[in-house]
Every structure is written in C-alpha cells, then in structure tokens.
Tab-separated table of C-alpha atoms in Angstrom:
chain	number	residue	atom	x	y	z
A	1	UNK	CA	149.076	162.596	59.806
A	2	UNK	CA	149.069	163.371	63.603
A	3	UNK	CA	145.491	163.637	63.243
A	4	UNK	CA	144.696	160.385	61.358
A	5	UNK	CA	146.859	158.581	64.022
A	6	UNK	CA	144.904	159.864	67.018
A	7	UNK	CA	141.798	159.378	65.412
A	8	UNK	CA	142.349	155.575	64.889
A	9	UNK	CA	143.886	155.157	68.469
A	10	UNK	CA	140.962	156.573	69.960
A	11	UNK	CA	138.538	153.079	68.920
A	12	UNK	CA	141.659	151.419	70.810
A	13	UNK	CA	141.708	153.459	74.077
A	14	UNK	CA	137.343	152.915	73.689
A	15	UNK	CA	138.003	149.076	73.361
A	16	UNK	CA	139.896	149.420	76.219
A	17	UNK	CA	138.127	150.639	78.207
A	18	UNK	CA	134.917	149.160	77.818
A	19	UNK	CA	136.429	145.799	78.613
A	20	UNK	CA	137.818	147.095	81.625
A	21	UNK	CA	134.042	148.536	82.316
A	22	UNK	CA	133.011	144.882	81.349
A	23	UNK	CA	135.424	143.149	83.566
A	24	UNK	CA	134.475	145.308	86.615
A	25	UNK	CA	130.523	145.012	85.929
A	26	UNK	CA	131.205	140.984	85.949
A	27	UNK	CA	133.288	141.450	89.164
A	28	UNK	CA	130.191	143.448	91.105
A	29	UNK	CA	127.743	141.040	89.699
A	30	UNK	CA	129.669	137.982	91.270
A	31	UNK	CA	130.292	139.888	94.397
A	32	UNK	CA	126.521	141.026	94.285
A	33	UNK	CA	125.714	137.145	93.572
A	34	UNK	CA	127.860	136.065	96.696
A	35	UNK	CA	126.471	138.272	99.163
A	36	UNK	CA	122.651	137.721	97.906
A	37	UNK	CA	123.487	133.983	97.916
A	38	UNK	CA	125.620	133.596	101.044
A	39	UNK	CA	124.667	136.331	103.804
A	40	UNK	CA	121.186	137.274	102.886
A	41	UNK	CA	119.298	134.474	101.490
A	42	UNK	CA	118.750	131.823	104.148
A	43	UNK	CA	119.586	128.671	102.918
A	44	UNK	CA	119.322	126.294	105.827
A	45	UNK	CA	116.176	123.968	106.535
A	46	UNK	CA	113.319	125.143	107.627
A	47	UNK	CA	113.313	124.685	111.463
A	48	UNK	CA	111.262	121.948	112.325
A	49	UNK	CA	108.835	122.803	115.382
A	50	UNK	CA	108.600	119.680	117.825
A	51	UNK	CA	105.694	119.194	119.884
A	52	UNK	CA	105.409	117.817	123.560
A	53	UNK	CA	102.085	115.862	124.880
A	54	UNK	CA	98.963	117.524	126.141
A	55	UNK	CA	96.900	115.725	128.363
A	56	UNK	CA	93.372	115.803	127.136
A	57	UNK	CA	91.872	113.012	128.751
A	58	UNK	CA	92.381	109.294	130.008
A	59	UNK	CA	91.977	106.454	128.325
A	60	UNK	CA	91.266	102.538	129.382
A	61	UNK	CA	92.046	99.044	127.900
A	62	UNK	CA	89.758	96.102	129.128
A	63	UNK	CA	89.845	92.889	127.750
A	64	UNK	CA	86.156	91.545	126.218
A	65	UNK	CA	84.929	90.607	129.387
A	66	UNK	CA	85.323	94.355	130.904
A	67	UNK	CA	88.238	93.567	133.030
A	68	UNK	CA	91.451	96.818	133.342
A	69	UNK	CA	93.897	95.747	131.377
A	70	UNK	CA	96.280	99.206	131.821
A	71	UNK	CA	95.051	103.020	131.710
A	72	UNK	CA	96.990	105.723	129.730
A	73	UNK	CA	96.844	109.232	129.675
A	74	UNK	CA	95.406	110.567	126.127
A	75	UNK	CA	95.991	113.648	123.502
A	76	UNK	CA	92.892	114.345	121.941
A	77	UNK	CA	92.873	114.556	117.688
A	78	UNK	CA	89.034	115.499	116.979
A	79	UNK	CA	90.046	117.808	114.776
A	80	UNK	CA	90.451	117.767	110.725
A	81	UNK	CA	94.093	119.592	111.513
A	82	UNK	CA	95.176	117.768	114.619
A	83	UNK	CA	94.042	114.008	112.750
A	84	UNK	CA	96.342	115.565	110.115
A	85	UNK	CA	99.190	116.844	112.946
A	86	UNK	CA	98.962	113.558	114.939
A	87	UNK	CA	101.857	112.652	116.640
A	88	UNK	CA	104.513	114.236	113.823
A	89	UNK	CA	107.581	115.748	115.357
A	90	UNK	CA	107.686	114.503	119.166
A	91	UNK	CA	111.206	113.185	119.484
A	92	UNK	CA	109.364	111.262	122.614
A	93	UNK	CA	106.216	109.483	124.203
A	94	UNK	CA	105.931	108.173	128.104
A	95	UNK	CA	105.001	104.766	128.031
A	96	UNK	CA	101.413	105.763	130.004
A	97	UNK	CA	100.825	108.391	127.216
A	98	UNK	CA	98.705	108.036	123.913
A	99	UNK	CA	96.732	109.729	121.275
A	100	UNK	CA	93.273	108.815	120.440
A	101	UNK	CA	92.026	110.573	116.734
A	102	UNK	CA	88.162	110.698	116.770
A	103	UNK	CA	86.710	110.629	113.385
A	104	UNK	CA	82.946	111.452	112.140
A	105	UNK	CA	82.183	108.562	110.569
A	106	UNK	CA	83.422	105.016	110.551
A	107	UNK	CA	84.908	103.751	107.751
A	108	UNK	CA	88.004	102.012	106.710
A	109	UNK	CA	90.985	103.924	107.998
A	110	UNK	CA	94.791	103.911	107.031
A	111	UNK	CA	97.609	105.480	108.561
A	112	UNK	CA	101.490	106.041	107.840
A	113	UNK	CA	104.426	107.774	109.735
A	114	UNK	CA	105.683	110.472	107.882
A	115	UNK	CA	107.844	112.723	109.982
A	116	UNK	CA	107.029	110.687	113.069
A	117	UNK	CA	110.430	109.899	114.717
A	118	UNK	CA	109.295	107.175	117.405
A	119	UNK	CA	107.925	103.751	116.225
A	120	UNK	CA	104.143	103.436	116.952
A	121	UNK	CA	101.709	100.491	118.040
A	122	UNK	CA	98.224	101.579	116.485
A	123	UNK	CA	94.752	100.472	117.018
A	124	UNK	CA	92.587	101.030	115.049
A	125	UNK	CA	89.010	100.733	117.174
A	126	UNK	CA	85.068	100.502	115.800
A	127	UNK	CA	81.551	102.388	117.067
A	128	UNK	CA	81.499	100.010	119.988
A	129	UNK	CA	84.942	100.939	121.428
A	130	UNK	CA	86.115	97.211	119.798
A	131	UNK	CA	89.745	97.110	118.632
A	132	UNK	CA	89.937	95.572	115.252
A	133	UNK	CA	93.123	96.077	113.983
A	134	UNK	CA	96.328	96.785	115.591
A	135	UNK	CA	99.818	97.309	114.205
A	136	UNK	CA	102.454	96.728	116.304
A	137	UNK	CA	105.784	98.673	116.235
A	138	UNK	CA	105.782	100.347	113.068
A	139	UNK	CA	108.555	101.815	111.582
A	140	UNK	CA	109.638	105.981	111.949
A	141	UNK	CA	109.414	107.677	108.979
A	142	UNK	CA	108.124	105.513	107.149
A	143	UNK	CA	105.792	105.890	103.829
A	144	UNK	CA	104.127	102.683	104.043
A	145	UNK	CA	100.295	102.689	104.932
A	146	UNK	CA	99.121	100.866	108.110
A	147	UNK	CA	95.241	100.633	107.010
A	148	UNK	CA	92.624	99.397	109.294
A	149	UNK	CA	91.352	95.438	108.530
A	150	UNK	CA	87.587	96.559	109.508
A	151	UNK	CA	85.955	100.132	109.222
A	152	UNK	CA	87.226	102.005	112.390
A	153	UNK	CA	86.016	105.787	114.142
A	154	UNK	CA	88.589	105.936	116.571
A	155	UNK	CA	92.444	105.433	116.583
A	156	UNK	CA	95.021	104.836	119.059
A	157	UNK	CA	98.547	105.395	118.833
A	158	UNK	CA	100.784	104.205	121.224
A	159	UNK	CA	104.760	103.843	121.249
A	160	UNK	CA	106.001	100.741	120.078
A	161	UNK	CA	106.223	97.382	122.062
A	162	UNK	CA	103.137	98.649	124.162
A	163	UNK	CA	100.660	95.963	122.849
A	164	UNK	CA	102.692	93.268	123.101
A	165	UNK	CA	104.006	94.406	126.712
A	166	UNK	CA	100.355	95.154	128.426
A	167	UNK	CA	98.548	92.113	125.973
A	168	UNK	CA	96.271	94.315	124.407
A	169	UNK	CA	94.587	91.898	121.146
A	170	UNK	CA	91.978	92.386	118.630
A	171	UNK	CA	88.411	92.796	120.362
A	172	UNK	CA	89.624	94.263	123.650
A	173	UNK	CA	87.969	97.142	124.427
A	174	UNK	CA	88.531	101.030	124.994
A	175	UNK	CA	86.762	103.594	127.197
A	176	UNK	CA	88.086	107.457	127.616
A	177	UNK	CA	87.234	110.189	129.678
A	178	UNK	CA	88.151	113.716	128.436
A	179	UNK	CA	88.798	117.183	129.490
A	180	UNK	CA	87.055	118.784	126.381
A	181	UNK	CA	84.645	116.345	125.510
C-alpha cells in the first residue's frame, strides 16, 4: 500500500510544481514586459527639430506706382521640399524677415499652417510680381486652407500684423534680389 500511496502523491507534488513553474514564468514575463516597455523602448515624442532663418536674398514692397513701401530680408523656398518645409517649426520671425516660395507655374495656390507656431500674413503674388491675395494674421496650427483668390507663382509669408502695419494691399508690387538665384 506504501507503493500505491506514493504513486498517487507523485501527480500532486507534479501539479505542484508546475504551477509554481507557471507562476514564476508569468512573473519573468511581466518583469521582461516592464523593462522592454519602460527602460528600453523609447516612448517619448519624437523630438521636434526647429529651424532658424537663412538669409537668401532681399525682398521689396512698392505700392502700384513703384514707390518703397518697406524692404525685408527673404528665405528662399524654390524647392519641391523646402515649399513643403516652409516656415514649420520656427518658434520665431524678425519683423524685417520673410519667406518667398517660388513655384514653376502659376496657378491657383492654397496654403495652411500645420506645425507653424507663429501667426502668418501671406501674399500670395502673380507672374508680374502683383499681389493678389493676402491673408492677414492667420492662425498657428491651424488646418484651415488660406487659398489664393487669383492664380499666383510666388508666395510671401510674413509674421502676422505686418500688412496691416507697413499698408501693404492687393496690387502692390514685389521685387527680390537673391543670393542663389
């Protein structure tokens, strides 16, 4: 009878113990979890790289009769990426700074401010350097589009309050000089 009795206590000491394999397999695998999820996975936002201004050129405002209204200092966009870039993720702009995007064609243009974090006065300017729309002090962040009223090659993006301040209106003029053109 010895026999029988070890025999059946030997499925009890095998229950046994696999649950106390089972409980310390969970254990490591919640440890394992909390190190994966807390020390080597990085789960912080992506660090956002701001940009400063890059002086690519100047640019001047004249009224329709050719006389200097004010003259800013301009960042060049002439590129696909850089039209794309604009002025995204500058947590400033000078007053006497802009950007000018050059497209190859003129057409109808729109703009919005997604990840840009100052509010914006943009022009949006035909073939014969002619502002024909202009949208004053748009709002950071924003999804809404700011299109052009006229088909437009050139754009000019300037901080907020500027058009009003130096009286810059639809059909005043533009004329740039560049670095790199």
């Amino acid at each position: 009878m010895a026999q029988k009795k070890k025999i059946q206590s030997k499925p009890k000491d095998q229950k046994a113990a696999a649950k106390k394999f089972g409980i310390i397999i969970l254990i490591l695998a919640l440890a394992a979890f909390f190190i994966i999820n807390n020390f080597l996975i990085n789960n912080s936002e992506p660090e956002v790289k701001y940009y400063t201004f890059t002086k690519d050129g100047v640019l001047v405002f004249s009224d329709s009769l050719g006389a200097e209204k004010i003259k800013i200092d301009i960042e060049i966009a002439d590129t696909e990426y850089k039209r794309q870039l604009g002025l995204m993720n500058r947590k400033s702009m000078e007053e006497n700074q802009g950007m000018l995007f050059i497209f190859n064609e003129e057409r109808l243009q729109s703009f919005w401010m997604l990840n840009t974090l100052i509010s914006l006065d943009i022009m949006f300017v035909n073939k014969e350097n002619k502002i024909v729309t202009i949208h004053k002090n748009t709002t950071p962040l924003s999804h809404q589009s700011y299109p052009s009223s006229e088909p437009a090659i050139y754009v000019v993006e300037v901080v907020g309050g500027f058009c009003d301040k130096y009286n810059i209106l639809p059909g005043d003029k533009i004329n740039w000089m560049g670095t790199r053109l």
